[in-house]
């Protein structure tokens, strides 16, 4: 058993490092494209921004976790992880630019309902993505 652990530990570390890198890249890109500044708002105690960003991040992380369990290689996982990221970015674009054009301002103003809506929608779409990414 210990031999199996030492043999597989490098694979775990490689996948985990790749997944963390993908997650950081997603968060950086996401906060750059949203009109409001999530991290600054969270530092100020804005619950709406915290809920929105957390829900969106979980909506990204769930499909990535499923893909890690089913991928054949790290590049395969990164490719499908990029798909998960793109879908989350599109979800925000559709919500904030097409459906509810003032939702970003409402989140910045601390409207928790808006944060829950965006974060919850991102989470729901992420769960659907995860189900669709299993061969």
JSON list of N, CA, C and O in Angstrom, two decimals, residues 7-46:
[
{"chain": "A", "resi": 7, "resn": "UNK", "atom": "N", "xyz": [3.97, 5.82, -5.44]},
{"chain": "A", "resi": 7, "resn": "UNK", "atom": "CA", "xyz": [3.92, 5.82, -6.90]},
{"chain": "A", "resi": 7, "resn": "UNK", "atom": "C", "xyz": [2.90, 6.83, -7.44]},
{"chain": "A", "resi": 7, "resn": "UNK", "atom": "O", "xyz": [3.10, 7.41, -8.50]},
{"chain": "A", "resi": 8, "resn": "UNK", "atom": "N", "xyz": [1.81, 7.01, -6.73]},
{"chain": "A", "resi": 8, "resn": "UNK", "atom": "CA", "xyz": [0.75, 7.89, -7.23]},
{"chain": "A", "resi": 8, "resn": "UNK", "atom": "C", "xyz": [0.83, 9.32, -6.72]},
{"chain": "A", "resi": 8, "resn": "UNK", "atom": "O", "xyz": [0.17, 10.20, -7.28]},
{"chain": "A", "resi": 9, "resn": "UNK", "atom": "N", "xyz": [1.59, 9.56, -5.67]},
{"chain": "A", "resi": 9, "resn": "UNK", "atom": "CA", "xyz": [1.71, 10.91, -5.13]},
{"chain": "A", "resi": 9, "resn": "UNK", "atom": "C", "xyz": [2.15, 11.94, -6.17]},
{"chain": "A", "resi": 9, "resn": "UNK", "atom": "O", "xyz": [1.57, 13.03, -6.23]},
{"chain": "A", "resi": 10, "resn": "UNK", "atom": "N", "xyz": [3.12, 11.63, -7.04]},
{"chain": "A", "resi": 10, "resn": "UNK", "atom": "CA", "xyz": [3.48, 12.63, -8.06]},
{"chain": "A", "resi": 10, "resn": "UNK", "atom": "C", "xyz": [2.33, 12.98, -9.00]},
{"chain": "A", "resi": 10, "resn": "UNK", "atom": "O", "xyz": [2.18, 14.13, -9.41]},
{"chain": "A", "resi": 11, "resn": "UNK", "atom": "N", "xyz": [1.47, 12.00, -9.30]},
{"chain": "A", "resi": 11, "resn": "UNK", "atom": "CA", "xyz": [0.31, 12.28, -10.16]},
{"chain": "A", "resi": 11, "resn": "UNK", "atom": "C", "xyz": [-0.68, 13.20, -9.45]},
{"chain": "A", "resi": 11, "resn": "UNK", "atom": "O", "xyz": [-1.21, 14.13, -10.06]},
{"chain": "A", "resi": 12, "resn": "UNK", "atom": "N", "xyz": [-0.91, 12.92, -8.17]},
{"chain": "A", "resi": 12, "resn": "UNK", "atom": "CA", "xyz": [-1.78, 13.80, -7.38]},
{"chain": "A", "resi": 12, "resn": "UNK", "atom": "C", "xyz": [-1.23, 15.22, -7.38]},
{"chain": "A", "resi": 12, "resn": "UNK", "atom": "O", "xyz": [-1.96, 16.18, -7.63]},
{"chain": "A", "resi": 13, "resn": "UNK", "atom": "N", "xyz": [0.06, 15.36, -7.10]},
{"chain": "A", "resi": 13, "resn": "UNK", "atom": "CA", "xyz": [0.66, 16.69, -7.02]},
{"chain": "A", "resi": 13, "resn": "UNK", "atom": "C", "xyz": [0.59, 17.41, -8.36]},
{"chain": "A", "resi": 13, "resn": "UNK", "atom": "O", "xyz": [0.31, 18.61, -8.41]},
{"chain": "A", "resi": 14, "resn": "UNK", "atom": "N", "xyz": [0.80, 16.68, -9.45]},
{"chain": "A", "resi": 14, "resn": "UNK", "atom": "CA", "xyz": [0.74, 17.30, -10.78]},
{"chain": "A", "resi": 14, "resn": "UNK", "atom": "C", "xyz": [-0.67, 17.77, -11.11]},
{"chain": "A", "resi": 14, "resn": "UNK", "atom": "O", "xyz": [-0.87, 18.90, -11.57]},
{"chain": "A", "resi": 15, "resn": "UNK", "atom": "N", "xyz": [-1.66, 16.90, -10.86]},
{"chain": "A", "resi": 15, "resn": "UNK", "atom": "CA", "xyz": [-3.04, 17.29, -11.13]},
{"chain": "A", "resi": 15, "resn": "UNK", "atom": "C", "xyz": [-3.48, 18.43, -10.22]},
{"chain": "A", "resi": 15, "resn": "UNK", "atom": "O", "xyz": [-4.15, 19.37, -10.66]},
{"chain": "A", "resi": 16, "resn": "UNK", "atom": "N", "xyz": [-3.10, 18.36, -8.95]},
{"chain": "A", "resi": 16, "resn": "UNK", "atom": "CA", "xyz": [-3.50, 19.40, -8.00]},
{"chain": "A", "resi": 16, "resn": "UNK", "atom": "C", "xyz": [-2.87, 20.74, -8.38]},
{"chain": "A", "resi": 16, "resn": "UNK", "atom": "O", "xyz": [-3.55, 21.77, -8.38]},
{"chain": "A", "resi": 17, "resn": "UNK", "atom": "N", "xyz": [-1.60, 20.73, -8.74]},
{"chain": "A", "resi": 17, "resn": "UNK", "atom": "CA", "xyz": [-0.94, 21.98, -9.16]},
{"chain": "A", "resi": 17, "resn": "UNK", "atom": "C", "xyz": [-1.58, 22.53, -10.42]},
{"chain": "A", "resi": 17, "resn": "UNK", "atom": "O", "xyz": [-1.82, 23.74, -10.53]},
{"chain": "A", "resi": 18, "resn": "UNK", "atom": "N", "xyz": [-1.88, 21.66, -11.37]},
{"chain": "A", "resi": 18, "resn": "UNK", "atom": "CA", "xyz": [-2.53, 22.12, -12.61]},
{"chain": "A", "resi": 18, "resn": "UNK", "atom": "C", "xyz": [-3.91, 22.68, -12.32]},
{"chain": "A", "resi": 18, "resn": "UNK", "atom": "O", "xyz": [-4.30, 23.72, -12.87]},
{"chain": "A", "resi": 19, "resn": "UNK", "atom": "N", "xyz": [-4.66, 22.02, -11.45]},
{"chain": "A", "resi": 19, "resn": "UNK", "atom": "CA", "xyz": [-6.00, 22.48, -11.10]},
{"chain": "A", "resi": 19, "resn": "UNK", "atom": "C", "xyz": [-5.94, 23.82, -10.36]},
{"chain": "A", "resi": 19, "resn": "UNK", "atom": "O", "xyz": [-6.76, 24.71, -10.62]},
{"chain": "A", "resi": 20, "resn": "UNK", "atom": "N", "xyz": [-4.99, 23.97, -9.45]},
{"chain": "A", "resi": 20, "resn": "UNK", "atom": "CA", "xyz": [-4.83, 25.25, -8.75]},
{"chain": "A", "resi": 20, "resn": "UNK", "atom": "C", "xyz": [-4.46, 26.37, -9.72]},
{"chain": "A", "resi": 20, "resn": "UNK", "atom": "O", "xyz": [-4.99, 27.48, -9.64]},
{"chain": "A", "resi": 21, "resn": "UNK", "atom": "N", "xyz": [-3.55, 26.07, -10.64]},
{"chain": "A", "resi": 21, "resn": "UNK", "atom": "CA", "xyz": [-3.19, 27.07, -11.65]},
{"chain": "A", "resi": 21, "resn": "UNK", "atom": "C", "xyz": [-4.38, 27.47, -12.50]},
{"chain": "A", "resi": 21, "resn": "UNK", "atom": "O", "xyz": [-4.59, 28.66, -12.78]},
{"chain": "A", "resi": 22, "resn": "UNK", "atom": "N", "xyz": [-5.17, 26.49, -12.89]},
{"chain": "A", "resi": 22, "resn": "UNK", "atom": "CA", "xyz": [-6.38, 26.75, -13.68]},
{"chain": "A", "resi": 22, "resn": "UNK", "atom": "C", "xyz": [-7.37, 27.58, -12.87]},
{"chain": "A", "resi": 22, "resn": "UNK", "atom": "O", "xyz": [-7.96, 28.54, -13.39]},
{"chain": "A", "resi": 23, "resn": "UNK", "atom": "N", "xyz": [-7.53, 27.25, -11.59]},
{"chain": "A", "resi": 23, "resn": "UNK", "atom": "CA", "xyz": [-8.46, 27.99, -10.73]},
{"chain": "A", "resi": 23, "resn": "UNK", "atom": "C", "xyz": [-8.01, 29.44, -10.55]},
{"chain": "A", "resi": 23, "resn": "UNK", "atom": "O", "xyz": [-8.83, 30.36, -10.61]},
{"chain": "A", "resi": 24, "resn": "UNK", "atom": "N", "xyz": [-6.74, 29.64, -10.33]},
{"chain": "A", "resi": 24, "resn": "UNK", "atom": "CA", "xyz": [-6.22, 31.01, -10.16]},
{"chain": "A", "resi": 24, "resn": "UNK", "atom": "C", "xyz": [-6.41, 31.79, -11.46]},
{"chain": "A", "resi": 24, "resn": "UNK", "atom": "O", "xyz": [-6.85, 32.95, -11.43]},
{"chain": "A", "resi": 25, "resn": "UNK", "atom": "N", "xyz": [-6.09, 31.17, -12.59]},
{"chain": "A", "resi": 25, "resn": "UNK", "atom": "CA", "xyz": [-6.28, 31.84, -13.88]},
{"chain": "A", "resi": 25, "resn": "UNK", "atom": "C", "xyz": [-7.75, 32.19, -14.09]},
{"chain": "A", "resi": 25, "resn": "UNK", "atom": "O", "xyz": [-8.07, 33.30, -14.56]},
{"chain": "A", "resi": 26, "resn": "UNK", "atom": "N", "xyz": [-8.64, 31.28, -13.74]},
{"chain": "A", "resi": 26, "resn": "UNK", "atom": "CA", "xyz": [-10.07, 31.56, -13.88]},
{"chain": "A", "resi": 26, "resn": "UNK", "atom": "C", "xyz": [-10.48, 32.75, -13.02]},
{"chain": "A", "resi": 26, "resn": "UNK", "atom": "O", "xyz": [-11.15, 33.66, -13.50]},
{"chain": "A", "resi": 27, "resn": "UNK", "atom": "N", "xyz": [-10.08, 32.74, -11.76]},
{"chain": "A", "resi": 27, "resn": "UNK", "atom": "CA", "xyz": [-10.46, 33.83, -10.86]},
{"chain": "A", "resi": 27, "resn": "UNK", "atom": "C", "xyz": [-9.92, 35.17, -11.34]},
{"chain": "A", "resi": 27, "resn": "UNK", "atom": "O", "xyz": [-10.63, 36.18, -11.32]},
{"chain": "A", "resi": 28, "resn": "UNK", "atom": "N", "xyz": [-8.68, 35.18, -11.77]},
{"chain": "A", "resi": 28, "resn": "UNK", "atom": "CA", "xyz": [-8.08, 36.42, -12.27]},
{"chain": "A", "resi": 28, "resn": "UNK", "atom": "C", "xyz": [-8.86, 36.93, -13.48]},
{"chain": "A", "resi": 28, "resn": "UNK", "atom": "O", "xyz": [-9.23, 38.11, -13.56]},
{"chain": "A", "resi": 29, "resn": "UNK", "atom": "N", "xyz": [-9.12, 36.05, -14.43]},
{"chain": "A", "resi": 29, "resn": "UNK", "atom": "CA", "xyz": [-9.85, 36.45, -15.63]},
{"chain": "A", "resi": 29, "resn": "UNK", "atom": "C", "xyz": [-11.27, 36.89, -15.29]},
{"chain": "A", "resi": 29, "resn": "UNK", "atom": "O", "xyz": [-11.75, 37.91, -15.80]},
{"chain": "A", "resi": 30, "resn": "UNK", "atom": "N", "xyz": [-11.92, 36.16, -14.42]},
{"chain": "A", "resi": 30, "resn": "UNK", "atom": "CA", "xyz": [-13.30, 36.49, -14.05]},
{"chain": "A", "resi": 30, "resn": "UNK", "atom": "C", "xyz": [-13.39, 37.87, -13.42]},
{"chain": "A", "resi": 30, "resn": "UNK", "atom": "O", "xyz": [-14.24, 38.67, -13.80]},
{"chain": "A", "resi": 31, "resn": "UNK", "atom": "N", "xyz": [-12.52, 38.15, -12.44]},
{"chain": "A", "resi": 31, "resn": "UNK", "atom": "CA", "xyz": [-12.62, 39.45, -11.78]},
{"chain": "A", "resi": 31, "resn": "UNK", "atom": "C", "xyz": [-12.17, 40.59, -12.70]},
{"chain": "A", "resi": 31, "resn": "UNK", "atom": "O", "xyz": [-12.55, 41.73, -12.48]},
{"chain": "A", "resi": 32, "resn": "UNK", "atom": "N", "xyz": [-11.39, 40.27, -13.72]},
{"chain": "A", "resi": 32, "resn": "UNK", "atom": "CA", "xyz": [-11.01, 41.31, -14.68]},
{"chain": "A", "resi": 32, "resn": "UNK", "atom": "C", "xyz": [-12.16, 41.67, -15.62]},
{"chain": "A", "resi": 32, "resn": "UNK", "atom": "O", "xyz": [-12.26, 42.82, -16.05]},
{"chain": "A", "resi": 33, "resn": "UNK", "atom": "N", "xyz": [-13.03, 40.70, -15.93]},
{"chain": "A", "resi": 33, "resn": "UNK", "atom": "CA", "xyz": [-14.10, 41.01, -16.89]},
{"chain": "A", "resi": 33, "resn": "UNK", "atom": "C", "xyz": [-15.36, 41.55, -16.22]},
{"chain": "A", "resi": 33, "resn": "UNK", "atom": "O", "xyz": [-16.19, 42.14, -16.90]},
{"chain": "A", "resi": 34, "resn": "UNK", "atom": "N", "xyz": [-15.51, 41.35, -14.91]},
{"chain": "A", "resi": 34, "resn": "UNK", "atom": "CA", "xyz": [-16.70, 41.88, -14.26]},
{"chain": "A", "resi": 34, "resn": "UNK", "atom": "C", "xyz": [-16.49, 43.37, -13.98]},
{"chain": "A", "resi": 34, "resn": "UNK", "atom": "O", "xyz": [-15.40, 43.79, -13.63]},
{"chain": "A", "resi": 35, "resn": "UNK", "atom": "N", "xyz": [-17.54, 44.16, -14.15]},
{"chain": "A", "resi": 35, "resn": "UNK", "atom": "CA", "xyz": [-17.40, 45.61, -13.95]},
{"chain": "A", "resi": 35, "resn": "UNK", "atom": "C", "xyz": [-17.11, 45.99, -12.50]},
{"chain": "A", "resi": 35, "resn": "UNK", "atom": "O", "xyz": [-16.49, 47.01, -12.25]},
{"chain": "A", "resi": 36, "resn": "UNK", "atom": "N", "xyz": [-17.60, 45.20, -11.56]},
{"chain": "A", "resi": 36, "resn": "UNK", "atom": "CA", "xyz": [-17.33, 45.50, -10.15]},
{"chain": "A", "resi": 36, "resn": "UNK", "atom": "C", "xyz": [-16.08, 44.75, -9.71]},
{"chain": "A", "resi": 36, "resn": "UNK", "atom": "O", "xyz": [-15.68, 43.78, -10.32]},
{"chain": "A", "resi": 37, "resn": "UNK", "atom": "N", "xyz": [-15.47, 45.23, -8.67]},
{"chain": "A", "resi": 37, "resn": "UNK", "atom": "CA", "xyz": [-14.20, 44.67, -8.18]},
{"chain": "A", "resi": 37, "resn": "UNK", "atom": "C", "xyz": [-14.48, 43.79, -6.96]},
{"chain": "A", "resi": 37, "resn": "UNK", "atom": "O", "xyz": [-14.52, 44.27, -5.83]},
{"chain": "A", "resi": 38, "resn": "UNK", "atom": "N", "xyz": [-14.68, 42.49, -7.21]},
{"chain": "A", "resi": 38, "resn": "UNK", "atom": "CA", "xyz": [-15.10, 41.57, -6.16]},
{"chain": "A", "resi": 38, "resn": "UNK", "atom": "C", "xyz": [-14.20, 41.59, -4.93]},
{"chain": "A", "resi": 38, "resn": "UNK", "atom": "O", "xyz": [-14.69, 41.69, -3.80]},
{"chain": "A", "resi": 39, "resn": "UNK", "atom": "N", "xyz": [-12.89, 41.47, -5.11]},
{"chain": "A", "resi": 39, "resn": "UNK", "atom": "CA", "xyz": [-12.00, 41.36, -3.95]},
{"chain": "A", "resi": 39, "resn": "UNK", "atom": "C", "xyz": [-12.02, 42.63, -3.11]},
{"chain": "A", "resi": 39, "resn": "UNK", "atom": "O", "xyz": [-12.03, 42.56, -1.87]},
{"chain": "A", "resi": 40, "resn": "UNK", "atom": "N", "xyz": [-12.07, 43.78, -3.73]},
{"chain": "A", "resi": 40, "resn": "UNK", "atom": "CA", "xyz": [-12.15, 45.03, -2.97]},
{"chain": "A", "resi": 40, "resn": "UNK", "atom": "C", "xyz": [-13.48, 45.10, -2.22]},
{"chain": "A", "resi": 40, "resn": "UNK", "atom": "O", "xyz": [-13.53, 45.50, -1.05]},
{"chain": "A", "resi": 41, "resn": "UNK", "atom": "N", "xyz": [-14.56, 44.71, -2.89]},
{"chain": "A", "resi": 41, "resn": "UNK", "atom": "CA", "xyz": [-15.87, 44.73, -2.25]},
{"chain": "A", "resi": 41, "resn": "UNK", "atom": "C", "xyz": [-15.92, 43.74, -1.08]},
{"chain": "A", "resi": 41, "resn": "UNK", "atom": "O", "xyz": [-16.50, 44.04, -0.03]},
{"chain": "A", "resi": 42, "resn": "UNK", "atom": "N", "xyz": [-15.33, 42.57, -1.27]},
{"chain": "A", "resi": 42, "resn": "UNK", "atom": "CA", "xyz": [-15.32, 41.58, -0.19]},
{"chain": "A", "resi": 42, "resn": "UNK", "atom": "C", "xyz": [-14.53, 42.11, 1.00]},
{"chain": "A", "resi": 42, "resn": "UNK", "atom": "O", "xyz": [-14.94, 41.94, 2.16]},
{"chain": "A", "resi": 43, "resn": "UNK", "atom": "N", "xyz": [-13.39, 42.75, 0.73]},
{"chain": "A", "resi": 43, "resn": "UNK", "atom": "CA", "xyz": [-12.60, 43.34, 1.82]},
{"chain": "A", "resi": 43, "resn": "UNK", "atom": "C", "xyz": [-13.41, 44.38, 2.61]},
{"chain": "A", "resi": 43, "resn": "UNK", "atom": "O", "xyz": [-13.20, 44.56, 3.80]},
{"chain": "A", "resi": 44, "resn": "UNK", "atom": "N", "xyz": [-14.32, 45.04, 1.91]},
{"chain": "A", "resi": 44, "resn": "UNK", "atom": "CA", "xyz": [-15.17, 46.05, 2.55]},
{"chain": "A", "resi": 44, "resn": "UNK", "atom": "C", "xyz": [-16.37, 45.43, 3.26]},
{"chain": "A", "resi": 44, "resn": "UNK", "atom": "O", "xyz": [-17.18, 46.14, 3.85]},
{"chain": "A", "resi": 45, "resn": "UNK", "atom": "N", "xyz": [-16.53, 44.11, 3.16]},
{"chain": "A", "resi": 45, "resn": "UNK", "atom": "CA", "xyz": [-17.65, 43.44, 3.82]},
{"chain": "A", "resi": 45, "resn": "UNK", "atom": "C", "xyz": [-18.88, 43.27, 2.97]},
{"chain": "A", "resi": 45, "resn": "UNK", "atom": "O", "xyz": [-19.97, 43.03, 3.50]},
{"chain": "A", "resi": 46, "resn": "UNK", "atom": "N", "xyz": [-18.75, 43.38, 1.66]},
{"chain": "A", "resi": 46, "resn": "UNK", "atom": "CA", "xyz": [-19.89, 43.25, 0.76]},
{"chain": "A", "resi": 46, "resn": "UNK", "atom": "C", "xyz": [-20.25, 41.78, 0.59]},
{"chain": "A", "resi": 46, "resn": "UNK", "atom": "O", "xyz": [-19.58, 41.03, -0.13]}
]
